PDB file of C-alpha atoms in Angstrom:
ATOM      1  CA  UNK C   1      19.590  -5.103  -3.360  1.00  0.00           C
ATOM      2  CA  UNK C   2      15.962  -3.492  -3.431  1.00  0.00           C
ATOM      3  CA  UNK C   3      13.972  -4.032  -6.515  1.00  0.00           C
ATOM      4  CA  UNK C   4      11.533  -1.473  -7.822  1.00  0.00           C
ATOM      5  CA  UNK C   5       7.348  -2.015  -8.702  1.00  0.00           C
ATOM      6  CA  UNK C   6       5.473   0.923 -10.003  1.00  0.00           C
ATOM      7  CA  UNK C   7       1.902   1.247  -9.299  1.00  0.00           C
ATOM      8  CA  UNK C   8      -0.620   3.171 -11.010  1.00  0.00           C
ATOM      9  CA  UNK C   9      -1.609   5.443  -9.175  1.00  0.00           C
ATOM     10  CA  UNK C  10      -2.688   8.023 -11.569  1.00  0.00           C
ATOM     11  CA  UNK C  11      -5.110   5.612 -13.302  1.00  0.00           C
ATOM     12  CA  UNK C  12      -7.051   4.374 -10.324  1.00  0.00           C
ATOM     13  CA  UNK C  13     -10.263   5.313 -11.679  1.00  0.00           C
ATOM     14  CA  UNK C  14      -9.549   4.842 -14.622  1.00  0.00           C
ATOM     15  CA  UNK C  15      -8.562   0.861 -13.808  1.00  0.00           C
ATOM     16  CA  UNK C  16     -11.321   0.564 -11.200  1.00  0.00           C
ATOM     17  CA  UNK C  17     -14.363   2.607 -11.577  1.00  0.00           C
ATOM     18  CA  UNK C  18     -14.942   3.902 -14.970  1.00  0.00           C
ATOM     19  CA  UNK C  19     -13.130   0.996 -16.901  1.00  0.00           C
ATOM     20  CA  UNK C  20     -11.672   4.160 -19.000  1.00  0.00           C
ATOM     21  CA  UNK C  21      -8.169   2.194 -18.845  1.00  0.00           C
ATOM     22  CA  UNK C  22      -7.351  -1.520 -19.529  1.00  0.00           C
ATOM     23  CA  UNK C  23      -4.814  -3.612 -17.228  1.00  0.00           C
ATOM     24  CA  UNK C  24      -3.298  -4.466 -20.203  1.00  0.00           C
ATOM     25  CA  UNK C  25      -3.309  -0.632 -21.230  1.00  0.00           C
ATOM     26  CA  UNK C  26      -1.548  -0.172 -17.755  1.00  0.00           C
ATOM     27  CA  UNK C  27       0.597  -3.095 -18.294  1.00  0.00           C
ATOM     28  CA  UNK C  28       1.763  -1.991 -21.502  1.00  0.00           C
ATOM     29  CA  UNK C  29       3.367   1.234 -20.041  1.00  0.00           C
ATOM     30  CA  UNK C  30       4.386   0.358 -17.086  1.00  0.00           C
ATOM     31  CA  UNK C  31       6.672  -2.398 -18.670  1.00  0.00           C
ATOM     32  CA  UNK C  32       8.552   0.148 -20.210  1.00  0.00           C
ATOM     33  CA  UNK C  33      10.050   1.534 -17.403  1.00  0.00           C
ATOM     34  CA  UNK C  34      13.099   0.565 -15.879  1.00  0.00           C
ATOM     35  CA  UNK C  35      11.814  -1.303 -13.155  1.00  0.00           C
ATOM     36  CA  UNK C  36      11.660  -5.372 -11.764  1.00  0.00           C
ATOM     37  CA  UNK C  37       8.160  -5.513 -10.930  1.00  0.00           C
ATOM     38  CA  UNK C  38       3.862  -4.313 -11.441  1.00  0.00           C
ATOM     39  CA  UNK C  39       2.713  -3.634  -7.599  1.00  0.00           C
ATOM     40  CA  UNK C  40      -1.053  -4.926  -8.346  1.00  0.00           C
ATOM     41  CA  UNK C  41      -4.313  -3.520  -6.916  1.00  0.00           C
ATOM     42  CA  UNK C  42      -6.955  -6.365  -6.017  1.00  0.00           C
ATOM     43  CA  UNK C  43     -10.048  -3.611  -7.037  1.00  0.00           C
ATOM     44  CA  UNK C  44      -9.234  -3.765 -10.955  1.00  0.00           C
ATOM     45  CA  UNK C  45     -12.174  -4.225 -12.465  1.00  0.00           C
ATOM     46  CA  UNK C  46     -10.943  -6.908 -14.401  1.00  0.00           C
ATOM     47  CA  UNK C  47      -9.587  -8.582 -11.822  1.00  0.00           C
ATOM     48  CA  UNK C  48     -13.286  -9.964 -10.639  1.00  0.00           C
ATOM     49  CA  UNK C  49     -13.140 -12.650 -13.379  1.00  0.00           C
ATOM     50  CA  UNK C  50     -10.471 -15.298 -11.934  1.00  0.00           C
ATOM     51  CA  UNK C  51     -10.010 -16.144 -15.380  1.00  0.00           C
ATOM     52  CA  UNK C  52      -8.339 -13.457 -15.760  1.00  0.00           C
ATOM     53  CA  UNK C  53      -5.411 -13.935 -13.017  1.00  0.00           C
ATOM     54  CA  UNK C  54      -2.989 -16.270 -14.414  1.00  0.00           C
ATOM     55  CA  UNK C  55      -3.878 -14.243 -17.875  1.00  0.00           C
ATOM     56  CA  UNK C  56      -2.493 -11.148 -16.780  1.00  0.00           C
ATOM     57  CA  UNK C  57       0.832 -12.692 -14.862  1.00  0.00           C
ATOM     58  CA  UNK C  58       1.228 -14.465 -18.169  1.00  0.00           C
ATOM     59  CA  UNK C  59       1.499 -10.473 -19.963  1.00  0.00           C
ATOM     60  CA  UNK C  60       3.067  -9.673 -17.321  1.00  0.00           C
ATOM     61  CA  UNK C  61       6.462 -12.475 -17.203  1.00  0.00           C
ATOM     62  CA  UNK C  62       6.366 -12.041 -21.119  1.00  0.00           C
ATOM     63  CA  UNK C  63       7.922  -8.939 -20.696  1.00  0.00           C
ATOM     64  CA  UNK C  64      10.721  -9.826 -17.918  1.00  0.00           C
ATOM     65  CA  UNK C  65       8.337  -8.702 -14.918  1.00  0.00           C
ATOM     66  CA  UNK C  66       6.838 -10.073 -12.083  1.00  0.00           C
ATOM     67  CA  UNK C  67       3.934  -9.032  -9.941  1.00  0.00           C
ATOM     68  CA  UNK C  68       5.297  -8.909  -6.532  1.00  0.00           C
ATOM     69  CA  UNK C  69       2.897  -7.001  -4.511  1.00  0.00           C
ATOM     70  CA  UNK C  70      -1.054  -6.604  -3.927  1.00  0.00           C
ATOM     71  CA  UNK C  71      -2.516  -3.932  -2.722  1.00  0.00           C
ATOM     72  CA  UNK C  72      -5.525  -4.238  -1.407  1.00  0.00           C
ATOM     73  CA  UNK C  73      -8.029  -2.292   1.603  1.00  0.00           C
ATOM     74  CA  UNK C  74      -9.748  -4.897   3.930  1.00  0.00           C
ATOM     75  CA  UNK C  75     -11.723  -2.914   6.565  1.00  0.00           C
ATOM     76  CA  UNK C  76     -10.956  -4.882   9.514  1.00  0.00           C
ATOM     77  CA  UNK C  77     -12.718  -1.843  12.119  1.00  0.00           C
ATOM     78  CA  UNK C  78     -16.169  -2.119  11.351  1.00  0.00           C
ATOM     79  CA  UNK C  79     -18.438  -2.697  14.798  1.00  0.00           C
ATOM     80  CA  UNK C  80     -20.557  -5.380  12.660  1.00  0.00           C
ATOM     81  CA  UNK C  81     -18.875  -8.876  13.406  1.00  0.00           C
ATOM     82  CA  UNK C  82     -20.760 -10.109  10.163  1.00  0.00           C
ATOM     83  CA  UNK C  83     -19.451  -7.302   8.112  1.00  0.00           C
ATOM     84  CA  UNK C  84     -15.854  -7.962   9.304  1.00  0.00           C
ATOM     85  CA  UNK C  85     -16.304 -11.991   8.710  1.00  0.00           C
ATOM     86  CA  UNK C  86     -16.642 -11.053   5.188  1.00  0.00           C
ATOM     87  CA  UNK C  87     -14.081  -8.511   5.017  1.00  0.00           C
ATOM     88  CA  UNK C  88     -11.948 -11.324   6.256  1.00  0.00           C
ATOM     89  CA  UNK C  89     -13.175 -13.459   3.221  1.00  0.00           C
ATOM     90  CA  UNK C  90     -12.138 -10.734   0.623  1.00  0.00           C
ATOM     91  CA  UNK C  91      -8.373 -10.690   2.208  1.00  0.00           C
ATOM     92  CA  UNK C  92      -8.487 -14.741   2.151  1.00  0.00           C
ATOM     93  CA  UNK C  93      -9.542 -14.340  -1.384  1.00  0.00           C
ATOM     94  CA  UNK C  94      -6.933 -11.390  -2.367  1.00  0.00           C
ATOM     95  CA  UNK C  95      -4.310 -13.639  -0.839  1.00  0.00           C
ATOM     96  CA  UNK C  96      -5.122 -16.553  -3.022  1.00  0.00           C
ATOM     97  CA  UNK C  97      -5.202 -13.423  -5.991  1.00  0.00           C
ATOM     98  CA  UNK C  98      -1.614 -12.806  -4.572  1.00  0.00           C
ATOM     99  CA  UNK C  99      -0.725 -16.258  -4.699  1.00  0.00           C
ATOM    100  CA  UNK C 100      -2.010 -17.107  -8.930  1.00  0.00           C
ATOM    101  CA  UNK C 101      -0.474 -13.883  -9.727  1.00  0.00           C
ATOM    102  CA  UNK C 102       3.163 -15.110  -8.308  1.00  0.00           C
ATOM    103  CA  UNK C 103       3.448 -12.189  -5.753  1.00  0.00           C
ATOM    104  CA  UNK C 104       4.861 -12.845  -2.055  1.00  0.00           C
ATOM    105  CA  UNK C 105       3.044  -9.712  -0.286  1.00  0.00           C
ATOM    106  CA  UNK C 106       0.009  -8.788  -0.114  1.00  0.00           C
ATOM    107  CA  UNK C 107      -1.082  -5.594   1.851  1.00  0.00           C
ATOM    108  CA  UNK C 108      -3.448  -5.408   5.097  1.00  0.00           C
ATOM    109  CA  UNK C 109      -4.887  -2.580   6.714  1.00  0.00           C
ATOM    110  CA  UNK C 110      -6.571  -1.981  10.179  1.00  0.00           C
ATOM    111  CA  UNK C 111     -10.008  -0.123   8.998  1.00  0.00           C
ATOM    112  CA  UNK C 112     -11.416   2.501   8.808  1.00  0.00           C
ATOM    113  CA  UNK C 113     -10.952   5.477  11.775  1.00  0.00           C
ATOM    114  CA  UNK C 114     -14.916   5.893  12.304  1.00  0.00           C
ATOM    115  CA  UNK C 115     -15.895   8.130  14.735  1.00  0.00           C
ATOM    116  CA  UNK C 116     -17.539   6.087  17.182  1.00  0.00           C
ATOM    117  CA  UNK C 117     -14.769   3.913  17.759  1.00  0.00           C
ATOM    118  CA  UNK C 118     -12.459   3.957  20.999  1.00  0.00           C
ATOM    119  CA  UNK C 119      -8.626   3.156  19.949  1.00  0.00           C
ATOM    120  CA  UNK C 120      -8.737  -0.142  22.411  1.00  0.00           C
ATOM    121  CA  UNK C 121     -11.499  -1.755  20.437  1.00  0.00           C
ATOM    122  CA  UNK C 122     -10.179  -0.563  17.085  1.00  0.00           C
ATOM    123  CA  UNK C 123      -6.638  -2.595  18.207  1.00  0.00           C
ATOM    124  CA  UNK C 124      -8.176  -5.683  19.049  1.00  0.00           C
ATOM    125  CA  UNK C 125     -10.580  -5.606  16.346  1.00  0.00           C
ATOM    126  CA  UNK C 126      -7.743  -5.054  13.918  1.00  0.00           C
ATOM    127  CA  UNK C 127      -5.454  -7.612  15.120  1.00  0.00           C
ATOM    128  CA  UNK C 128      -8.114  -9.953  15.813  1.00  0.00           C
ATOM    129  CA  UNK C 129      -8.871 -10.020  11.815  1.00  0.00           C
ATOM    130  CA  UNK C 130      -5.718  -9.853  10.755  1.00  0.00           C
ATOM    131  CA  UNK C 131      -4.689 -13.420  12.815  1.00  0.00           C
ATOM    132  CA  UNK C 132      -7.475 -15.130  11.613  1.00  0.00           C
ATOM    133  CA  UNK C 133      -5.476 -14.232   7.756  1.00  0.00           C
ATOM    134  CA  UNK C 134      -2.421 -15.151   8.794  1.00  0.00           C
ATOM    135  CA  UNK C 135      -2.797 -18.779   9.002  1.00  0.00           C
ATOM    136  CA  UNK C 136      -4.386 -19.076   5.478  1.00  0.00           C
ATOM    137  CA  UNK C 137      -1.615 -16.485   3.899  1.00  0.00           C
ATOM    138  CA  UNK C 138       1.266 -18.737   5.097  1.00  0.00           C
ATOM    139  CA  UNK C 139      -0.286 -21.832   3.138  1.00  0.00           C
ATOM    140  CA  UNK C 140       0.444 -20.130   0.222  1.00  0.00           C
ATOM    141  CA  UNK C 141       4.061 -18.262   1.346  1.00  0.00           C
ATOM    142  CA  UNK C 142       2.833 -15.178   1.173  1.00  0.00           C
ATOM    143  CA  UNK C 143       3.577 -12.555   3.724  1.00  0.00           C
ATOM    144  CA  UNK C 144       0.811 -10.032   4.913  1.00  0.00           C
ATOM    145  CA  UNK C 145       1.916  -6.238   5.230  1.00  0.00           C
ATOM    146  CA  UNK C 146       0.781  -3.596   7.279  1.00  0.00           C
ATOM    147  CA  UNK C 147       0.962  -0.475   5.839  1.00  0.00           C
ATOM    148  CA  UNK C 148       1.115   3.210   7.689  1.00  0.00           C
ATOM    149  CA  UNK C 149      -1.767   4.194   5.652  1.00  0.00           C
ATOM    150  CA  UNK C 150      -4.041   7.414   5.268  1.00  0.00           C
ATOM    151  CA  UNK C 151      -6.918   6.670   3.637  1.00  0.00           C
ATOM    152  CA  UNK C 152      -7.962   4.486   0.681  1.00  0.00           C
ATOM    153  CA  UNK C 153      -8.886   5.703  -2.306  1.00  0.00           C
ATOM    154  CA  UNK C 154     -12.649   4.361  -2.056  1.00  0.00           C
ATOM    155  CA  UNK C 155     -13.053   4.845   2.111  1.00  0.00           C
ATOM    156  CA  UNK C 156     -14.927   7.475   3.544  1.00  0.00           C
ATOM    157  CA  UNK C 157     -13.089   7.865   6.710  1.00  0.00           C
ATOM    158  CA  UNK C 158      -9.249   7.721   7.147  1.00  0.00           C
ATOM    159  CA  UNK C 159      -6.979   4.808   8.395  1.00  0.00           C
ATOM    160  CA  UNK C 160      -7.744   3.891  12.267  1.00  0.00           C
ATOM    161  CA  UNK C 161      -4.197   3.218  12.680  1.00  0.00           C
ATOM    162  CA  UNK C 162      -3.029   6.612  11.196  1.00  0.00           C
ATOM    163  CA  UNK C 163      -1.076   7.511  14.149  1.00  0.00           C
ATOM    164  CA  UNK C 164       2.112   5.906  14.799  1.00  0.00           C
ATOM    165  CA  UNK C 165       1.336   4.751  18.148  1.00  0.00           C
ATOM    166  CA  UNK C 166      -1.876   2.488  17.077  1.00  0.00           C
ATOM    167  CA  UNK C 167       0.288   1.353  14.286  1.00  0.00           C
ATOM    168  CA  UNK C 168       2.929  -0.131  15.962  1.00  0.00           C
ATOM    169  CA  UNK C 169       0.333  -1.196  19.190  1.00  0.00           C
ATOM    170  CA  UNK C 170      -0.920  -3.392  15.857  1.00  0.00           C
ATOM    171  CA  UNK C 171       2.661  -4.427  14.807  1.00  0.00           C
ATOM    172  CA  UNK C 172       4.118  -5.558  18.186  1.00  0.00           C
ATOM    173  CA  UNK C 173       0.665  -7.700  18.941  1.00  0.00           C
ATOM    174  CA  UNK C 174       1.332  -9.188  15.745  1.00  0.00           C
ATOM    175  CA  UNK C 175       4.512 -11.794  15.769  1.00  0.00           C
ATOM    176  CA  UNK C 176       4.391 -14.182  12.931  1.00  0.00           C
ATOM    177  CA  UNK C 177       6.974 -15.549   9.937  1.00  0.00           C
ATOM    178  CA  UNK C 178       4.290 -14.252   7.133  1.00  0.00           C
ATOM    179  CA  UNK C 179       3.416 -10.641   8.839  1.00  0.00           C
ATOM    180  CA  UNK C 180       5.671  -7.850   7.741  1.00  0.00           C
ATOM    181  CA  UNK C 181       5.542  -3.924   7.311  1.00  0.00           C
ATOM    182  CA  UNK C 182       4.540  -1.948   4.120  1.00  0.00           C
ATOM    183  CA  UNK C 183       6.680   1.628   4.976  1.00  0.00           C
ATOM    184  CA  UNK C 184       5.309   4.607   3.610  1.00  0.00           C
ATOM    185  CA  UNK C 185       6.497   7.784   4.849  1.00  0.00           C
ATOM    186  CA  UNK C 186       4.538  10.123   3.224  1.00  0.00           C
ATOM    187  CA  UNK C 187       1.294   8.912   5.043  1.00  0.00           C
ATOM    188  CA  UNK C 188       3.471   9.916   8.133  1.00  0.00           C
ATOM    189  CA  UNK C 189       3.633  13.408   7.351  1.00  0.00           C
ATOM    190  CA  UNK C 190      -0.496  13.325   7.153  1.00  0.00           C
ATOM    191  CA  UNK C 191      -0.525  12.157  10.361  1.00  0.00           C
ATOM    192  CA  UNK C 192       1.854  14.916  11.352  1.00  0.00           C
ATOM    193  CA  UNK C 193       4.462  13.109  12.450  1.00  0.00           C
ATOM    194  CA  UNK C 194       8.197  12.491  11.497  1.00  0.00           C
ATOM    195  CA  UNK C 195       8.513   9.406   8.919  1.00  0.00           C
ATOM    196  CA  UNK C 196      11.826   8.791  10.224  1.00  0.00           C
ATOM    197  CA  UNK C 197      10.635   8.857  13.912  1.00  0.00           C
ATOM    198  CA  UNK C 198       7.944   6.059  13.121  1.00  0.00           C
ATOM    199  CA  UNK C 199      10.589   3.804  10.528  1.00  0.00           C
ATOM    200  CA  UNK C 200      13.247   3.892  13.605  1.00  0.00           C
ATOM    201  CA  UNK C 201      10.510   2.325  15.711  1.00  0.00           C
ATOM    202  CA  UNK C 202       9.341  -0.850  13.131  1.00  0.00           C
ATOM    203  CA  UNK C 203      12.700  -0.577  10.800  1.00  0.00           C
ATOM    204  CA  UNK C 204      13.388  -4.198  11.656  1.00  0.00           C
ATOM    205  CA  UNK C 205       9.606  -5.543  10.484  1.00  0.00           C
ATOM    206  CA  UNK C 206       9.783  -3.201   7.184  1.00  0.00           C
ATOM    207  CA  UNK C 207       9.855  -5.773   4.246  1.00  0.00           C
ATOM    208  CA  UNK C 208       8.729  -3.937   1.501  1.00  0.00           C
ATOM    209  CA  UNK C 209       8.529   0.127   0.784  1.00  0.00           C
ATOM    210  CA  UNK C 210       6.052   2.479  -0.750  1.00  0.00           C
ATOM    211  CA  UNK C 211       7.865   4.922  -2.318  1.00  0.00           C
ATOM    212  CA  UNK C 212       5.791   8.673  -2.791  1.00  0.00           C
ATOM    213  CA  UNK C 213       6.373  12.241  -1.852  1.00  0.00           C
ATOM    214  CA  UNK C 214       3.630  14.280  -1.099  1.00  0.00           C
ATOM    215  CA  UNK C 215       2.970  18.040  -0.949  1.00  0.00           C
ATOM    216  CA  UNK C 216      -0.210  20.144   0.353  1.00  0.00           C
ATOM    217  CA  UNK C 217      -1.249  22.120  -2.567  1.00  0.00           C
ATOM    218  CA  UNK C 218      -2.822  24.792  -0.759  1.00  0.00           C
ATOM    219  CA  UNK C 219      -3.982  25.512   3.004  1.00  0.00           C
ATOM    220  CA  UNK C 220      -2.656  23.454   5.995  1.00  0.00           C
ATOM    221  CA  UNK C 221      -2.244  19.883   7.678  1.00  0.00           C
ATOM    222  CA  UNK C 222      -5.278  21.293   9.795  1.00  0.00           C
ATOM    223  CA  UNK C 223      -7.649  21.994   6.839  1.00  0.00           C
ATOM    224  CA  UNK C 224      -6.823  18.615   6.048  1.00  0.00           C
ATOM    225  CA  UNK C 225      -8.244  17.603   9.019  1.00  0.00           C
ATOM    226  CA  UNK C 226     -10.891  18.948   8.042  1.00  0.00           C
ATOM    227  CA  UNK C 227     -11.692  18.155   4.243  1.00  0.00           C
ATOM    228  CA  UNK C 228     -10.562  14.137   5.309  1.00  0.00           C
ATOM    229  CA  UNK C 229     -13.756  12.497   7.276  1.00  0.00           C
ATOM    230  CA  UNK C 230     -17.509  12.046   5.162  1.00  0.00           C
ATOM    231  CA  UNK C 231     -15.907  12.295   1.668  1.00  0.00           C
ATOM    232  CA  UNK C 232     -15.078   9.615  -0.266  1.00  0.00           C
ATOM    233  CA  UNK C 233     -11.130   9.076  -1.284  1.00  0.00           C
ATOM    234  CA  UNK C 234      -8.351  11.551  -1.414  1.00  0.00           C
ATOM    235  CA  UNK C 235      -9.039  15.615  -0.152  1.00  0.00           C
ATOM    236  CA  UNK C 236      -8.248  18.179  -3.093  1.00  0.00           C
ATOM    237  CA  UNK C 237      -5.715  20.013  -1.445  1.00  0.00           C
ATOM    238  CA  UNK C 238      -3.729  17.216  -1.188  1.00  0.00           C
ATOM    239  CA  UNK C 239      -0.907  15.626  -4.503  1.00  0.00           C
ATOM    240  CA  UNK C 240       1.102  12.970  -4.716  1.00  0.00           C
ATOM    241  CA  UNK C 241       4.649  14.914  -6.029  1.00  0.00           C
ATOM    242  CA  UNK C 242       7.438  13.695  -7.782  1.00  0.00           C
ATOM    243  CA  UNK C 243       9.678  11.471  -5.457  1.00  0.00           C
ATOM    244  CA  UNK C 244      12.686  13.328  -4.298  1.00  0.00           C
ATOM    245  CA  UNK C 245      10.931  16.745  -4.520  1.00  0.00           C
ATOM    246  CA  UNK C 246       7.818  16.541  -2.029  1.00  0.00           C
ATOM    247  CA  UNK C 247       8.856  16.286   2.098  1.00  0.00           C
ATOM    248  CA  UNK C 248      11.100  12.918   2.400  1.00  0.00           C
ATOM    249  CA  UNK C 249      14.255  12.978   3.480  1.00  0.00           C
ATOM    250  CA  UNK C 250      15.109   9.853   1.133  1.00  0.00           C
ATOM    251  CA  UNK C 251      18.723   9.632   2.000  1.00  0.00           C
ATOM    252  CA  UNK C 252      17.980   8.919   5.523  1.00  0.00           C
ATOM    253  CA  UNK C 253      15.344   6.349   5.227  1.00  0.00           C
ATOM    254  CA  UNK C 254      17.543   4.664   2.665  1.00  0.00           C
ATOM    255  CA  UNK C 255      20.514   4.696   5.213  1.00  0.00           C
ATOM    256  CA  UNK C 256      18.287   3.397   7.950  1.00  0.00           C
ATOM    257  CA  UNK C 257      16.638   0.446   5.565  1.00  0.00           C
ATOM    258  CA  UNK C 258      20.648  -0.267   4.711  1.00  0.00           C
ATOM    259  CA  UNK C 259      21.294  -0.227   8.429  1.00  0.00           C
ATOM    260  CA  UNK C 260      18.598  -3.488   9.020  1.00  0.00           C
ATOM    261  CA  UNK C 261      19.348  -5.160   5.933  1.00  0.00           C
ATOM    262  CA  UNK C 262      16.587  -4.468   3.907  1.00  0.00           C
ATOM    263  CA  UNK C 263      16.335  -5.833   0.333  1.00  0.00           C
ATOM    264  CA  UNK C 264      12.635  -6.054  -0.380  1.00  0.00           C
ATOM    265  CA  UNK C 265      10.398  -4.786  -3.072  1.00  0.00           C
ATOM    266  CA  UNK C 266       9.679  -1.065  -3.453  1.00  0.00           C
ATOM    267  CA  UNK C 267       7.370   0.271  -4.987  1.00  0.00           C
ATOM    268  CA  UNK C 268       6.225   3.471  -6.642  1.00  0.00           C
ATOM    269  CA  UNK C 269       3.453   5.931  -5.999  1.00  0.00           C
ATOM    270  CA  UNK C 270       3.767   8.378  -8.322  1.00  0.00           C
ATOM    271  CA  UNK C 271       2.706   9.830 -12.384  1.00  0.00           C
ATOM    272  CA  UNK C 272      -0.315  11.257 -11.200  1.00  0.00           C
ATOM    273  CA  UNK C 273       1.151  14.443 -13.577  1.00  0.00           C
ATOM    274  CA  UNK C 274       2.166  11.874 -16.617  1.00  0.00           C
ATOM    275  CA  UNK C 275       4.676   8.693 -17.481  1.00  0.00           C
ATOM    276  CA  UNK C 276       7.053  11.281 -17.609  1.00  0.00           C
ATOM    277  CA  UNK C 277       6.769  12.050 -14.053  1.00  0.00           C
ATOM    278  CA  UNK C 278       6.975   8.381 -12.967  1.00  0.00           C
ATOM    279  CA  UNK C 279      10.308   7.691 -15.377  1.00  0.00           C
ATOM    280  CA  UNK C 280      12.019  10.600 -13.022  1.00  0.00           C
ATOM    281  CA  UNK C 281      11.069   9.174  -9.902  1.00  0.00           C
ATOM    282  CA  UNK C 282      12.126   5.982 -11.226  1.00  0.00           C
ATOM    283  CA  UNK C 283      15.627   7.319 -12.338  1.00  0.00           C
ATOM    284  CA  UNK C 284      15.490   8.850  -8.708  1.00  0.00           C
ATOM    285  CA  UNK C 285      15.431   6.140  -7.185  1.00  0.00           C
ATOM    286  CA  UNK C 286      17.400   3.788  -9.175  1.00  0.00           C
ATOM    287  CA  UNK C 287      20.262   6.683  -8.673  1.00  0.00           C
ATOM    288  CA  UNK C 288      19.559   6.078  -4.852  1.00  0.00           C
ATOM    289  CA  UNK C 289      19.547   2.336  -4.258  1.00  0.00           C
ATOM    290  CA  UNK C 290      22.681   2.105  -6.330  1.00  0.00           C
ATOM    291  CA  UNK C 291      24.419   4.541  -3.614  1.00  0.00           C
ATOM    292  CA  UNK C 292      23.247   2.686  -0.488  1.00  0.00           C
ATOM    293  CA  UNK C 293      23.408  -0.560  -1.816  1.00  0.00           C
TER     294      UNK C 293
END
C-alpha cells in the first residue's frame, strides 16, 4: 500500500530564503498529521551545515516518521559544460543528503527550458548528466526520480522537459535499477496536456507520486505562457488548490497506479491556504488509497 509524505510547500520561503520558519518549526507540524513520511527539500537553509543532517532525521524518527524523499532542482540544461559539472556535484552531494537522512529517492530534473536551446541538445544534455549520477546514487541505494516538472520555485525559466514528449524521450534513454519516475499530474495540465495521457505512457517507471491540484486563478493557460519565462519562481495567476478540488481526475490515476502495482511514497503539495488545508487533502487521500488498495 502507498504511504503518504507532506511537503511544505506553503513555507518555501519561509524555510529557504528568509529563514522566517525553522525545519524544526516545519517538522513540528507536519508530524501531526496523519501521514508516514517528511518529503525533504535539499535548499533549506539549514540544511547547508551537514551537521545538521543526521540531527534533523533524528527529530524526525522520534516522532514515528521517516524522510523518504528529497527534492531537489539540479539544472542539468545549461550550454556551460563547467556550470553543468558542478550542477552534477550538487546532485552527487544531495544524494549523499538523501542517503544520511535515510530517504531512498531523491528527485532529478532536466534544466531549465532556455530559449536558445534546440530540444535535441537539451535531451542529450539532460541524460548525459543524469548518467554520470546514476552510478554514484546506486552506491548508496538510492533511486533517482524524474519528475514532470514546471518550474522550480527559484528558476527563471520553466522545465525543458515540460512537454510530455521530451519527458519520456529522457525516460526511455534512461534504463537503470536506481532511475525511476516522480508523477505529478498537475504540472501536466501546465503543459496543456492530459495527466492521464502522459501516466499511461511511463505508468510502469512511476515509483513515487506528487500529489497537488492546481487551479488558474484568473486569465488563461496562454497568459501563463506568458507571465512564465524572465521571472523568477511561480506566475501569480497560478495556486496550488486543495487536492481533490483543483483539475485531477484522482480516481483514475489511482486505478491506473493499482493497475502496475504501485506502492511507493506519495507525497503532498498542498497548505499553501493553512494546516487546515493540508489535513483535508490528507484525509482525501487517505480516503482514496484505502479504496484502491
Amino acid at each position: 500500500m502507498p504511504k503518504l509524505a507532506a511537503f511544505p510547500k506553503a513555507f518555501m520561503k519561509a524555510l529557504c530564503k528568509d529563514g522566517t520558519m525553522t525545519v524544526r518549526e516545519w517538522i513540528e507540524l507536519a508530524v501531526k498529521l496523519d501521514i508516514d513520511g517528511l518529503e525533504w527539500y535539499a535548499g533549506f537553509l539549514e540544511m547547508s551545515d551537514e551537521r545538521n543532517w543526521k540531527k534533523f532525521r533524528r527529530i524526525v524518527e522520534d516522532h514515528g516518521k521517516t524522510i523518504p524523499m528529497m527534492c531537489c532542482s539540479p539544472d542539468f540544461t545549461h550550454p556551460d559544460i563547467e556550470f553543468r559539472k558542478k550542477e552534477i556535484e550538487k546532485q552527487r552531494r544531495w544524494i549523499d543528503m538523501t542517503y544520511e537522512l535515510g530517504g531512498s529517492y531523491c528527485r532529478v530534473l532536466s534544466g531549465q527550458r532556455r530559449p536558445e536551446l534546440s530540444e535535441e541538445l537539451g535531451v542529450t544534455l539532460a541524460v548525459d548528466c543524469i548518467r554520470k549520477c546514476l552510478s554514484y546514487a546506486g552506491k548508496r541505494n538510492v533511486t533517482l526520480i524524474l519528475e514532470n516538472h514546471y518550474k522550480d520555485d527559484f528558476w527563471q525559466y520553466p522545465e525543458f522537459a515540460q512537454k510530455m514528449e521530451l519527458f519520456c524521450q529522457i525516460v526511455e534513454r534512461l534504463d537503470h535499477p536506481f532511475f525511476g519516475v516522480n508523477f505529478d499530474p498537475s504540472n501536466t495540465w501546465l503543459a496543456g496536456e492530459d495527466p492521464m495521457e502522459l501516466l499511461r505512457l511511463i505508468s510502469n517507471r512511476v515509483v513515487t507520486m506528487h500529489a497537488s491540484d492546481r487551479y488558474l486563478k484568473e486569465g488563461t493557460i496562454e497568459d501563463l505562457r506568458k507571465d512564465e519565462t524572465g521571472a523568477e519562481g511561480y506566475s501569480n495567476r497560478l495556486s496550488h488548490g486543495e487536492i481533490g478540488k483543483g483539475l485531477n481526475d484522482y480516481d483514475a490515476i489511482f486505478t491506473e497506479l493499482k493497475r502496475v502495482g504501485f506502492d511507493g511514497w506519495i507525497s503532498i503539495e498542498d497548505g499553501v491556504e493553512g494546516m487546515d488545508q493540508l489535513e483535508r487533502s490528507v484525509s482525501f487521500l487517505r480516503k482514496k488509497i484505502a479504496k484502491y488498495w
